[in-house]
Short mmCIF file of C-alpha atoms and ligand atoms in Angstrom, two decimals:
data_model
loop_
_atom_site.label_atom_id
_atom_site.label_comp_id
_atom_site.label_asym_id
_atom_site.label_seq_id
_atom_site.Cartn_x
_atom_site.Cartn_y
_atom_site.Cartn_z
CA MET A 287 4.29 3.78 -0.46
CA ILE A 288 3.64 7.35 -1.27
CA ARG A 289 4.44 8.15 -4.84
CA PRO A 290 6.48 11.21 -5.73
CA LYS A 291 4.88 13.84 -7.96
CA SER A 292 7.44 13.21 -10.70
CA VAL A 293 6.37 9.59 -11.13
CA LEU A 294 2.79 10.69 -11.65
CA SER A 295 3.58 12.93 -14.59
CA VAL A 296 5.80 10.33 -16.21
CA VAL A 297 3.09 7.75 -15.72
CA LEU A 298 0.48 9.85 -17.44
CA LEU A 299 2.76 10.45 -20.39
CA LEU A 300 3.33 6.74 -20.69
CA SER A 301 -0.37 5.87 -20.53
CA SER A 302 -1.30 4.20 -23.72
CA SER A 303 -4.70 3.63 -25.16
CA ALA A 304 -3.79 0.11 -26.22
CA VAL A 305 -5.21 -2.36 -23.71
CA ALA A 306 -3.71 -5.75 -23.11
CA ALA A 307 -4.19 -7.99 -20.14
CA ARG A 308 -1.19 -7.94 -17.86
CA VAL A 309 0.68 -11.19 -17.38
CA GLU A 310 1.73 -11.70 -13.76
CA ARG A 311 4.47 -13.89 -12.38
CA LEU A 312 2.40 -16.15 -10.14
CA ILE A 313 3.22 -19.03 -7.87
CA ASP A 314 2.73 -22.13 -9.92
CA THR A 315 5.09 -25.09 -9.66
CA TRP A 316 7.16 -24.07 -6.62
CA ARG A 317 7.23 -21.51 -3.87
CA PRO A 318 9.99 -20.00 -1.77
CA THR A 319 9.64 -20.37 2.00
CA HIS A 320 12.85 -18.80 3.29
CA TYR A 321 15.81 -16.78 2.03
CA LEU A 322 19.21 -16.86 3.73
CA VAL A 323 21.14 -13.90 2.33
CA ASN A 324 24.86 -13.29 2.93
CA ILE A 325 26.10 -10.08 1.38
CA THR A 326 29.50 -8.39 1.70
CA LEU A 327 29.80 -4.77 0.59
CA ASP A 328 33.03 -3.04 -0.33
CA ASP A 329 34.66 -0.21 1.62
CA GLN A 330 32.87 2.61 -0.24
CA LEU A 331 29.55 0.74 -0.54
CA SER A 332 29.92 0.88 -4.30
CA GLU A 333 29.30 -2.80 -5.03
CA ILE A 334 28.48 -6.23 -3.67
CA THR A 335 31.88 -7.87 -3.47
CA SER A 336 30.35 -11.25 -2.76
CA ALA A 337 26.92 -12.67 -2.09
CA THR A 338 25.66 -16.13 -1.28
CA VAL A 339 21.93 -16.64 -1.17
CA SER A 340 20.16 -19.85 -0.20
CA ILE A 341 16.54 -20.09 -1.29
CA TYR A 342 14.47 -22.71 0.49
CA VAL A 343 11.68 -23.85 -1.82
CA THR A 344 8.77 -26.26 -1.76
CA ILE A 345 7.73 -27.99 -4.96
CA LEU A 346 3.99 -27.74 -5.75
CA LYS A 347 3.79 -29.54 -9.11
CA PRO A 348 6.17 -32.00 -10.77
CA THR A 349 8.86 -29.94 -12.44
CA ARG A 350 12.35 -30.22 -13.89
CA VAL A 351 13.14 -26.50 -14.11
CA ILE A 352 12.98 -23.72 -11.54
CA ALA A 353 13.19 -20.14 -12.80
CA LEU A 354 14.26 -17.50 -10.31
CA ASP A 355 13.95 -13.82 -11.12
CA PHE A 356 17.44 -12.38 -11.09
CA GLY A 357 18.85 -9.26 -12.75
CA GLU A 358 22.21 -8.53 -14.27
CA LEU A 359 24.70 -9.31 -11.50
CA THR A 360 27.43 -11.82 -12.30
CA VAL A 361 26.59 -15.35 -11.15
CA ASN A 362 29.62 -17.40 -10.11
CA ARG A 363 27.92 -20.67 -9.32
CA VAL A 364 24.55 -22.15 -8.48
CA SER A 365 23.69 -25.25 -6.51
CA ILE A 366 20.80 -27.47 -5.53
CA ASN A 367 21.00 -28.96 -2.06
CA ARG A 368 24.61 -27.72 -2.04
CA ASN A 369 25.61 -29.66 -5.18
CA GLU A 370 26.78 -27.40 -7.99
CA VAL A 371 24.52 -27.65 -11.07
CA PRO A 372 24.51 -26.11 -14.56
CA PHE A 373 22.44 -22.96 -15.02
CA THR A 374 21.41 -20.40 -17.58
CA HIS A 375 21.06 -16.73 -16.74
CA GLN A 376 19.43 -14.45 -19.27
CA ASN A 377 16.60 -11.93 -19.64
CA GLY A 378 16.21 -11.53 -15.90
CA LYS A 379 15.75 -15.25 -15.25
CA LEU A 380 18.12 -17.68 -13.57
CA LEU A 381 17.14 -21.21 -14.62
CA PHE A 382 17.99 -24.24 -12.52
CA THR A 383 17.68 -27.57 -14.26
CA LEU A 384 17.05 -30.37 -11.78
CA PRO A 385 18.69 -33.78 -12.32
CA GLU A 386 15.21 -35.34 -12.35
CA ASP A 387 11.60 -34.20 -11.90
CA ALA A 388 10.99 -32.90 -8.41
CA MET A 389 7.72 -34.12 -6.92
CA PRO A 390 5.12 -32.08 -4.99
CA GLY A 391 6.03 -31.73 -1.34
CA THR A 392 9.77 -31.93 -1.99
CA SER A 393 11.91 -29.29 -0.28
CA LEU A 394 15.03 -28.02 -2.01
CA VAL A 395 17.70 -25.48 -1.21
CA LEU A 396 18.80 -23.44 -4.22
CA GLY A 397 22.13 -21.69 -3.85
CA VAL A 398 23.36 -18.69 -5.83
CA ASP A 399 26.83 -17.11 -5.51
CA TYR A 400 27.22 -13.76 -7.25
CA HIS A 401 28.77 -10.31 -7.14
CA GLY A 402 28.65 -6.92 -8.84
CA LYS A 403 27.00 -3.52 -8.78
CA PRO A 404 23.20 -3.75 -8.89
CA LYS A 405 21.68 -1.52 -11.52
CA ASP A 406 18.51 -1.09 -9.42
CA GLY A 407 16.78 -2.28 -6.23
CA LEU A 408 19.75 -1.76 -3.92
CA ILE A 409 20.47 1.94 -4.31
CA LEU A 410 24.18 2.66 -3.87
CA THR A 411 24.50 6.38 -3.46
CA ALA A 412 25.66 9.11 -1.11
CA ASP A 413 23.35 10.23 1.70
CA LYS A 414 22.49 13.86 2.34
CA ASP A 415 25.84 14.43 4.04
CA GLY A 416 27.76 12.93 1.12
CA LYS A 417 28.49 9.69 2.97
CA PRO A 418 28.17 6.40 1.06
CA ALA A 419 24.96 4.46 1.68
CA ALA A 420 23.26 1.33 0.36
CA ILE A 421 19.47 1.22 0.69
CA GLY A 422 17.02 -1.33 -0.69
CA ASP A 423 14.13 0.15 -2.69
CA ASN A 424 12.25 -2.61 -4.45
CA TRP A 425 8.67 -1.73 -5.29
CA PRO A 426 7.09 -3.15 -7.39
CA ASP A 427 9.42 -5.87 -8.77
CA ARG A 428 12.94 -4.45 -8.51
CA VAL A 429 14.28 -6.68 -5.74
CA HIS A 430 15.51 -9.22 -8.28
CA HIS A 431 18.17 -6.73 -9.40
CA TRP A 432 20.08 -7.55 -6.20
CA LEU A 433 18.48 -10.71 -4.74
CA PRO A 434 17.50 -13.88 -6.65
CA VAL A 435 13.80 -14.32 -5.75
CA LEU A 436 10.36 -15.14 -7.04
CA ASP A 437 9.53 -11.49 -7.60
CA HIS A 438 5.80 -11.29 -7.00
CA PRO A 439 4.05 -9.95 -3.87
CA SER A 440 2.23 -13.24 -3.24
CA ALA A 441 5.54 -15.16 -2.97
CA LYS A 442 6.00 -14.28 0.70
CA ALA A 443 8.81 -15.83 2.68
CA THR A 444 10.85 -15.38 5.83
CA ILE A 445 14.35 -13.98 5.43
CA THR A 446 17.65 -13.84 7.28
CA PHE A 447 20.29 -11.27 6.31
CA ASN A 448 23.99 -11.52 7.17
CA ILE A 449 25.37 -8.20 5.98
CA THR A 450 29.12 -7.57 6.15
CA ALA A 451 30.15 -3.92 5.86
CA PRO A 452 32.95 -1.63 7.05
CA ALA A 453 32.93 -1.22 10.83
CA ARG A 454 31.97 2.47 10.64
CA GLN A 455 28.65 1.60 8.98
CA GLU A 456 25.36 1.07 10.75
CA VAL A 457 23.24 -1.72 9.22
CA VAL A 458 19.51 -2.16 9.47
CA ALA A 459 17.27 -4.72 7.78
CA ASN A 460 13.92 -6.45 8.17
CA GLY A 461 13.23 -8.22 11.44
CA ARG A 462 15.14 -8.61 14.66
CA LEU A 463 18.84 -7.87 15.06
CA ASP A 464 20.22 -11.21 16.25
CA HIS A 465 23.89 -10.26 16.59
CA VAL A 466 26.78 -8.21 15.26
CA GLU A 467 30.18 -9.86 14.90
CA THR A 468 33.55 -8.42 13.99
CA THR A 469 35.24 -10.36 11.20
CA ALA A 470 38.94 -11.29 11.06
CA SER A 471 39.53 -8.36 8.70
CA GLY A 472 37.87 -5.85 11.02
CA GLU A 473 34.52 -5.45 9.29
CA ARG A 474 31.26 -6.15 11.03
CA THR A 475 28.62 -8.73 10.09
CA TRP A 476 25.07 -7.87 11.11
CA THR A 477 22.49 -10.65 11.34
CA TYR A 478 18.82 -9.77 11.07
CA SER A 479 15.98 -12.30 10.88
CA GLU A 480 12.43 -11.68 9.83
CA GLY A 481 10.46 -14.53 11.34
CA VAL A 482 7.17 -14.07 9.51
CA PRO A 483 6.72 -14.20 5.72
CA ILE A 484 7.00 -10.85 3.95
CA PRO A 485 6.57 -9.90 0.29
CA PRO A 486 9.78 -9.70 -1.75
CA TYR A 487 9.31 -5.99 -2.50
CA CYS A 488 9.60 -5.37 1.25
CA MET A 489 12.92 -7.25 1.70
CA ILE A 490 15.58 -4.63 2.32
CA VAL A 491 18.79 -3.65 4.01
CA GLY A 492 19.95 -0.13 4.83
CA VAL A 493 23.66 0.50 5.27
CA GLY A 494 25.17 3.89 6.04
CA GLN A 495 26.71 6.18 8.64
CA PHE A 496 23.34 6.88 10.22
CA ALA A 497 22.64 8.61 13.47
CA LYS A 498 20.52 6.02 15.28
CA VAL A 499 18.03 7.83 17.49
CA GLU A 500 15.76 6.19 20.06
CA PRO A 501 12.47 7.96 20.72
CA ALA A 502 12.14 9.62 24.12
CA GLN A 503 8.78 7.94 24.68
CA ARG A 504 8.09 4.21 24.87
CA ALA A 505 6.56 2.65 21.79
CA LEU A 506 4.51 -0.55 21.40
CA THR A 507 7.43 -2.16 19.54
CA PRO A 508 11.18 -1.42 19.65
CA LEU A 509 11.36 1.75 17.55
CA SER A 510 14.48 3.47 16.17
CA TYR A 511 15.13 6.29 13.73
CA TYR A 512 18.05 6.07 11.28
CA VAL A 513 18.82 9.49 9.84
CA PRO A 514 21.81 11.24 8.24
CA LEU A 515 24.21 12.47 10.95
CA SER A 516 23.32 16.08 10.18
CA GLU A 517 19.63 15.39 10.93
CA ARG A 518 20.13 13.77 14.33
CA GLU A 519 18.39 16.67 16.09
CA LEU A 520 15.41 16.62 13.70
CA ALA A 521 14.46 12.97 14.13
CA GLN A 522 12.61 13.14 17.49
CA LYS A 523 10.11 15.76 16.43
CA GLY A 524 10.08 14.85 12.74
CA PHE A 525 8.95 11.31 13.51
CA SER A 526 6.68 12.26 16.42
CA PRO A 527 3.52 10.91 14.68
CA ALA A 528 5.07 7.40 14.66
CA ILE A 529 4.30 6.29 18.21
CA PRO A 530 0.66 7.46 18.09
CA SER A 531 0.34 5.74 14.68
CA LEU A 532 1.51 2.44 16.15
CA GLU A 533 -0.96 2.85 19.02
CA PHE A 534 -3.85 3.88 16.80
CA PHE A 535 -3.51 1.06 14.26
CA THR A 536 -2.96 -1.47 17.05
CA ASP A 537 -6.17 -0.29 18.65
CA LYS A 538 -8.17 -0.20 15.40
CA VAL A 539 -6.84 -3.38 13.78
CA ALA A 540 -4.49 -5.73 15.66
CA PRO A 541 -1.11 -5.84 17.39
CA TYR A 542 1.86 -4.63 15.31
CA PRO A 543 2.97 -7.60 13.15
CA TYR A 544 6.79 -7.40 13.29
CA GLU A 545 9.70 -7.65 15.74
CA LYS A 546 10.66 -3.96 15.64
CA LEU A 547 10.19 -0.84 13.57
CA ALA A 548 13.02 1.17 12.01
CA LEU A 549 12.25 4.51 10.34
CA ILE A 550 15.05 5.30 7.92
CA VAL A 551 15.74 8.52 6.03
CA GLY A 552 17.58 7.71 2.82
CA ALA A 553 17.39 6.83 -0.83
CA THR A 554 14.01 5.83 -2.19
CA ARG A 555 12.37 6.81 -5.43
CA PHE A 556 9.12 7.22 -3.47
CA GLY A 557 8.02 9.65 -0.75
CA GLY A 558 8.16 6.68 1.56
CA MET A 559 8.51 2.93 1.12
CA GLU A 560 6.83 0.60 3.60
CA ASN A 561 9.40 -2.25 3.80
CA SER A 562 8.29 -4.56 6.60
CA SER A 563 9.67 -3.25 9.90
CA ALA A 564 12.21 -1.03 8.05
CA ILE A 565 10.43 1.90 6.40
CA VAL A 566 12.49 4.21 4.20
CA PHE A 567 11.48 7.88 3.89
CA THR A 568 12.67 10.29 1.23
CA SER A 569 15.85 12.14 2.15
CA THR A 570 14.06 15.47 1.77
CA MET A 571 11.32 14.76 4.29
CA PHE A 572 12.71 16.95 7.07
CA SER A 573 13.51 19.85 4.77
CA ARG A 574 10.70 20.04 2.26
CA ASN A 575 8.12 22.77 1.93
CA SER A 576 4.75 22.27 3.48
CA PRO A 577 2.09 23.22 0.93
CA ALA A 578 -0.64 21.69 3.10
CA GLY A 579 0.46 23.71 6.14
CA MET A 580 1.65 22.57 9.52
CA SER A 581 0.04 19.98 11.75
CA LYS A 582 -1.56 21.43 14.86
CA ALA A 583 -1.16 18.19 16.76
CA PHE A 584 2.50 17.46 15.98
CA GLY A 585 4.05 20.73 14.76
CA VAL A 586 5.43 19.04 11.64
CA PRO A 587 4.35 19.55 8.01
CA PHE A 588 0.84 18.11 7.60
CA ASN A 589 2.04 16.02 4.64
CA ASN A 590 4.58 14.32 6.90
CA ILE A 591 1.85 13.16 9.28
CA THR A 592 -0.03 11.49 6.47
CA LEU A 593 3.23 10.14 5.02
CA ILE A 594 4.33 8.59 8.33
CA ALA A 595 0.86 7.25 9.16
CA HIS A 596 0.47 5.89 5.61
CA GLU A 597 3.73 3.93 5.70
CA ILE A 598 3.08 2.63 9.21
CA ALA A 599 -0.47 1.57 8.23
CA HIS A 600 1.14 -0.47 5.45
CA GLN A 601 2.80 -2.67 8.08
CA TRP A 602 -0.67 -4.17 8.59
CA PHE A 603 -2.07 -3.63 5.09
CA GLY A 604 0.30 -4.52 2.25
CA ASP A 605 3.10 -6.00 4.35
CA SER A 606 1.26 -8.37 6.69
CA VAL A 607 -1.91 -8.78 4.59
CA THR A 608 -0.41 -8.62 1.10
CA GLU A 609 -2.29 -8.16 -2.17
CA SER A 610 -2.53 -11.57 -3.85
CA THR A 611 -2.23 -10.07 -7.34
CA TRP A 612 -1.26 -6.63 -8.65
CA SER A 613 -4.95 -6.10 -9.49
CA ASP A 614 -5.57 -6.14 -5.73
CA VAL A 615 -2.94 -3.49 -4.98
CA TRP A 616 -5.64 -1.16 -3.64
CA LEU A 617 -5.84 -3.52 -0.65
CA SER A 618 -2.40 -2.11 0.14
CA GLU A 619 -2.50 1.50 -1.10
CA GLY A 620 -6.19 2.25 -0.59
CA PHE A 621 -5.99 0.94 2.98
CA ALA A 622 -2.80 2.87 3.78
CA THR A 623 -4.36 6.03 2.33
CA TYR A 624 -7.60 5.62 4.27
CA PHE A 625 -6.00 4.61 7.55
CA ALA A 626 -3.70 7.65 7.33
CA GLY A 627 -6.94 9.65 6.96
CA LEU A 628 -8.42 7.95 10.03
CA PHE A 629 -5.24 8.86 11.92
CA VAL A 630 -5.76 12.50 10.88
CA GLN A 631 -9.39 12.31 11.99
CA ARG A 632 -8.35 11.02 15.41
CA TYR A 633 -5.26 13.18 16.10
CA GLU A 634 -5.58 16.30 13.94
CA SER A 635 -9.23 17.22 13.45
CA GLU A 636 -12.48 16.23 11.79
CA GLU A 637 -12.07 19.22 9.50
CA ALA A 638 -8.59 18.10 8.42
CA PHE A 639 -9.99 14.62 7.71
CA GLN A 640 -12.84 16.05 5.62
CA ARG A 641 -10.33 18.12 3.68
CA TYR A 642 -8.11 15.06 3.17
CA MET A 643 -11.06 13.10 1.74
CA ARG A 644 -12.16 16.01 -0.47
CA ASN A 645 -8.63 16.30 -1.86
CA ALA A 646 -8.65 12.55 -2.43
CA ALA A 647 -11.92 12.87 -4.39
CA ALA A 648 -10.47 15.70 -6.48
CA SER A 649 -7.47 13.49 -7.36
CA VAL A 650 -9.82 10.71 -8.49
CA PHE A 651 -11.87 13.05 -10.69
CA GLU A 652 -8.70 14.50 -12.21
CA TYR A 653 -7.32 11.03 -12.90
CA GLU A 654 -10.56 9.83 -14.47
CA LYS A 655 -10.40 12.61 -17.02
CA LYS A 656 -7.21 11.00 -18.32
CA LYS A 657 -7.95 7.33 -17.87
CA ARG A 658 -11.05 5.26 -17.30
CA ALA A 659 -10.16 2.04 -15.55
CA PRO A 660 -11.50 0.08 -12.62
CA ILE A 661 -9.69 -0.02 -9.28
CA PHE A 662 -9.30 -3.76 -9.89
CA ASP A 663 -7.14 -3.27 -12.97
CA ARG A 664 -6.11 -6.40 -14.84
CA ASP A 665 -4.96 -4.63 -17.99
CA THR A 666 -2.44 -1.91 -17.23
CA GLU A 667 0.91 -3.46 -18.06
CA SER A 668 3.30 -1.09 -16.33
CA LEU A 669 3.17 -1.80 -12.60
CA MET A 670 4.43 1.72 -11.87
CA GLU A 671 1.27 2.96 -13.57
CA LEU A 672 -0.76 1.23 -10.86
CA LEU A 673 0.48 3.96 -8.52
CA ASN A 674 -2.54 6.01 -9.46
CA ALA A 675 -5.52 7.73 -7.89
CA ASN A 676 -7.62 4.57 -8.31
CA SER A 677 -5.33 2.44 -6.14
CA TYR A 678 -4.79 5.17 -3.54
CA GLN A 679 -7.55 7.76 -3.28
CA LYS A 680 -10.44 5.87 -4.85
CA GLY A 681 -9.49 2.80 -2.82
CA ALA A 682 -9.62 4.98 0.30
CA TRP A 683 -13.05 6.27 -0.74
CA VAL A 684 -14.35 2.73 -1.25
CA LEU A 685 -13.41 2.00 2.36
CA HIS A 686 -14.95 5.28 3.49
CA MET A 687 -18.22 4.45 1.74
CA LEU A 688 -18.24 0.95 3.19
CA ARG A 689 -17.69 2.44 6.65
CA SER A 690 -20.50 4.95 6.10
CA ASN A 691 -22.85 2.22 4.86
CA LEU A 692 -22.07 -0.39 7.48
CA GLY A 693 -21.40 1.82 10.48
CA ASP A 694 -18.19 1.99 12.49
CA ASP A 695 -18.83 -1.09 14.65
CA VAL A 696 -19.58 -3.46 11.79
CA PHE A 697 -16.96 -1.98 9.46
CA PHE A 698 -14.08 -2.26 11.92
CA ARG A 699 -15.22 -5.69 13.07
CA GLY A 700 -15.12 -6.79 9.43
CA ILE A 701 -11.70 -5.21 8.88
CA ARG A 702 -10.30 -6.91 11.99
CA ALA A 703 -11.70 -10.29 10.86
CA TYR A 704 -10.20 -9.75 7.38
CA TYR A 705 -6.84 -8.89 8.93
CA GLU A 706 -6.92 -11.82 11.32
CA SER A 707 -7.71 -14.30 8.52
CA HIS A 708 -4.97 -13.06 6.18
CA LYS A 709 -2.15 -11.69 8.35
CA ASN A 710 1.31 -12.86 7.31
CA SER A 711 -0.36 -14.11 4.15
CA VAL A 712 -2.17 -12.74 1.10
CA ALA A 713 -5.69 -11.52 0.39
CA SER A 714 -7.84 -10.75 -2.61
CA THR A 715 -10.58 -8.20 -3.13
CA GLU A 716 -13.06 -11.06 -2.80
CA ASP A 717 -11.57 -11.95 0.59
CA LEU A 718 -12.30 -8.41 1.78
CA ARG A 719 -15.84 -8.55 0.42
CA ALA A 720 -16.44 -11.90 2.14
CA ALA A 721 -15.16 -10.58 5.49
CA LEU A 722 -17.33 -7.46 5.36
CA GLU A 723 -20.36 -9.49 4.25
CA LYS A 724 -19.87 -11.86 7.14
CA ALA A 725 -19.56 -8.99 9.61
CA SER A 726 -22.59 -7.12 8.27
CA GLY A 727 -24.88 -9.86 7.01
CA LYS A 728 -25.27 -7.75 3.85
CA ASP A 729 -24.75 -8.72 0.25
CA LEU A 730 -22.01 -6.39 -1.06
CA ARG A 731 -21.65 -7.87 -4.54
CA THR A 732 -23.41 -4.98 -6.28
CA PHE A 733 -21.31 -2.41 -4.42
CA PHE A 734 -18.01 -4.13 -5.25
CA ALA A 735 -19.09 -4.79 -8.85
CA ARG A 736 -19.78 -1.12 -9.49
CA TRP A 737 -17.11 0.57 -7.38
CA VAL A 738 -14.14 -1.81 -7.56
CA TYR A 739 -14.57 -3.90 -10.71
CA ASP A 740 -16.08 -1.12 -12.86
CA SER A 741 -14.85 2.40 -13.58
CA GLY A 742 -16.02 5.95 -12.93
CA HIS A 743 -17.99 7.70 -10.22
CA PRO A 744 -21.55 9.01 -10.05
CA GLN A 745 -22.24 12.44 -11.48
CA TYR A 746 -25.66 13.23 -10.09
CA GLU A 747 -28.03 15.90 -11.25
CA LEU A 748 -30.92 16.41 -8.88
CA LYS A 749 -33.91 18.45 -10.04
CA TRP A 750 -36.75 19.13 -7.66
CA TYR A 751 -40.26 20.31 -8.27
CA TRP A 752 -42.69 21.56 -5.66
CA LEU A 753 -46.05 20.44 -6.88
CA GLY A 754 -47.96 22.59 -4.44
CA LYS A 755 -50.15 19.74 -3.21
CA LYS A 756 -47.95 18.88 -0.30
CA GLU A 757 -45.74 16.87 -2.60
CA LEU A 758 -42.12 17.23 -3.59
CA ARG A 759 -40.96 15.49 -6.72
CA VAL A 760 -37.25 14.79 -7.16
CA VAL A 761 -35.67 13.62 -10.39
CA LEU A 762 -32.24 12.11 -9.88
CA SER A 763 -30.24 11.66 -13.09
CA GLN A 764 -26.82 10.09 -13.34
CA MET A 765 -24.82 11.79 -16.05
CA GLN A 766 -21.63 9.70 -15.93
CA PRO A 767 -20.81 7.37 -18.81
CA GLY A 768 -21.30 3.69 -18.04
CA ASN A 769 -23.58 1.94 -15.62
CA ALA A 770 -25.76 3.39 -12.88
CA PHE A 771 -24.69 3.52 -9.26
CA VAL A 772 -27.42 2.18 -7.00
CA ASP A 773 -25.99 3.42 -3.72
CA PRO A 774 -28.48 5.12 -1.40
CA VAL A 775 -28.32 8.89 -1.74
CA HIS A 776 -28.92 11.01 1.35
CA ILE A 777 -30.50 14.43 0.87
CA THR A 778 -31.68 17.02 3.37
CA VAL A 779 -34.74 19.00 2.41
CA MET A 780 -34.81 22.44 4.05
CA THR A 781 -38.06 24.30 4.46
CA ALA A 782 -38.90 27.54 6.25
CA LYS A 783 -40.03 25.44 9.22
CA GLY A 784 -37.22 22.95 9.49
CA LYS A 785 -35.42 20.20 7.65
CA ARG A 786 -36.05 16.62 6.73
CA ASP A 787 -33.56 13.89 5.85
CA VAL A 788 -34.56 11.64 2.97
CA VAL A 789 -32.78 8.61 1.54
CA LEU A 790 -33.24 8.03 -2.20
CA LYS A 791 -32.61 4.51 -3.47
CA PRO A 792 -31.99 4.90 -7.18
CA THR A 793 -32.56 1.86 -9.33
CA GLY A 794 -31.13 3.22 -12.56
CA LYS A 795 -29.64 6.28 -14.19
CA LEU A 796 -32.99 8.05 -14.09
CA PHE A 797 -34.91 7.86 -10.85
CA ILE A 798 -38.01 9.77 -9.79
CA GLU A 799 -39.39 9.93 -6.28
CA ARG A 800 -42.45 11.66 -4.84
CA ILE A 801 -42.03 12.81 -1.27
CA PRO A 802 -45.00 13.96 0.79
CA LEU A 803 -44.02 17.30 2.30
CA ARG A 804 -46.03 19.91 4.19
CA ASP A 805 -44.07 23.02 3.26
CA LYS A 806 -42.33 24.25 0.17
CA PRO A 807 -38.57 23.50 0.18
CA VAL A 808 -36.18 26.41 0.12
CA GLN A 809 -33.09 24.32 -0.48
CA ILE A 810 -31.95 20.73 -0.83
CA ASP A 811 -28.54 19.64 0.43
CA PHE A 812 -27.08 16.70 -1.47
CA ASP A 813 -25.13 14.07 0.46
CA PRO A 814 -24.65 16.48 3.37
CA ASN A 815 -22.33 14.17 5.34
CA ASN A 816 -20.06 13.38 2.37
CA ARG A 817 -20.85 9.70 2.33
CA LEU A 818 -20.35 9.29 -1.42
CA LEU A 819 -17.52 9.77 -3.88
CA ASP A 820 -19.63 11.83 -6.23
CA GLU A 821 -20.09 15.06 -8.09
CA SER A 822 -23.53 16.62 -7.90
CA THR A 823 -25.64 19.57 -8.91
CA VAL A 824 -29.02 20.49 -7.45
CA LYS A 825 -31.55 22.61 -9.32
CA ALA A 826 -35.04 23.77 -8.50
CA GLY A 827 -37.26 22.90 -11.47
ZN1 ZN B 1658 1.57 3.33 0.10
#
């Protein structure tokens, strides 16, 4: 997703200096494989009048108890294999006690009947035009406020929604629309099925009096825009980067992973939320100011190009290849941030891409002044706090540096192999490293150790001395706290007669190199092609 500015400031206020390892809800004794969700909404979309959810699970270890994550809605009854059983529901957990230990390999169907007004996750509010709407908005672990689930990204499952709502409402959800039926009481029931496993934070429905707009051009997957009725005329142009995004990521990575793509304008606490095949964009996206100017290629605010490309890139990275733990969330956000940048590079301009990456670097440096933590962050307890410049912009820079180091052919071959191995599943940072090592034949452990598992960025100070005997001496110091970065550093030495590119290979925080040189340098350019996420000063000694 793209985080709103307001979350960032709250997050920084909440940052605490106390460090404790985060405890994650991981798959242990059982895993869900499929959810069958039947939800009926009332006339004004103000509550769930009734819901019946069947959770198909596979037992992994002998167990007597299964704990679902489930919020505060009122549970009427629960069942196992359709037989009603006793349950306890407290502190966000719904506990099923099995009649006897279930053995590994056993499949069970857990049933939960409930009703009420969710306090989060399914946002029940008016749309821009004042019409009632119900929109799922789950990141990071808010889906359990309206659906009983195992609420962790790695617990991916397929899902079928049967949503019953007043006949005037349009309903959209993950996956393919199978059918719409009119009930005896005149409402409509919409059935959507998502046939490949998706993370629980991406499981959503959107219900409202949308204008449903089909793009004028053909897309690589069935594409529709769901916008407030008053924005019907804005949708075509406003979402114009969507079709090229689908084409670009298909070309760079792999075919689009889902049955269709819906772009929805409605309630989300983020700028955009990448729900699999049903992305929700903030209700202000067609009316907001454009501090970064207008796109030359699409005639929409530049920030909307990166927003749309970012959320669409997530369909591959985050939704299809999902982070296996929250520490790996950069595999979602860093990828979406970088691939939105690649989209800008392809469709807008090289200059716009360079600016995008420079702004990303500035965000990282600003963030590091407030908090020193690795991208792979096992400690930060608040998941919302993981929406930070490390996960997004520094993650994007890690990919940019890998691309610069490995070259486009090897880098994208590695990315495609990584995607292919983990699509519709989960991946870890180590899985990415392994894929890029296999593609390149290079050992990337040192790079990942310093850039992903450790904190900070290099702050280089280069001093050069012309010794007059056809020799240039350069002294490269690294001023940042913590360990040295041993990445190759490209410099260009300019003399009156021309220029020479030199690659320094520092081995520690102080590194001295003698370079035979015919003429006295007049200037040295540091990292002239912006290959490194660094700050640098160059001084003649
Ligand atoms: Zn994102």
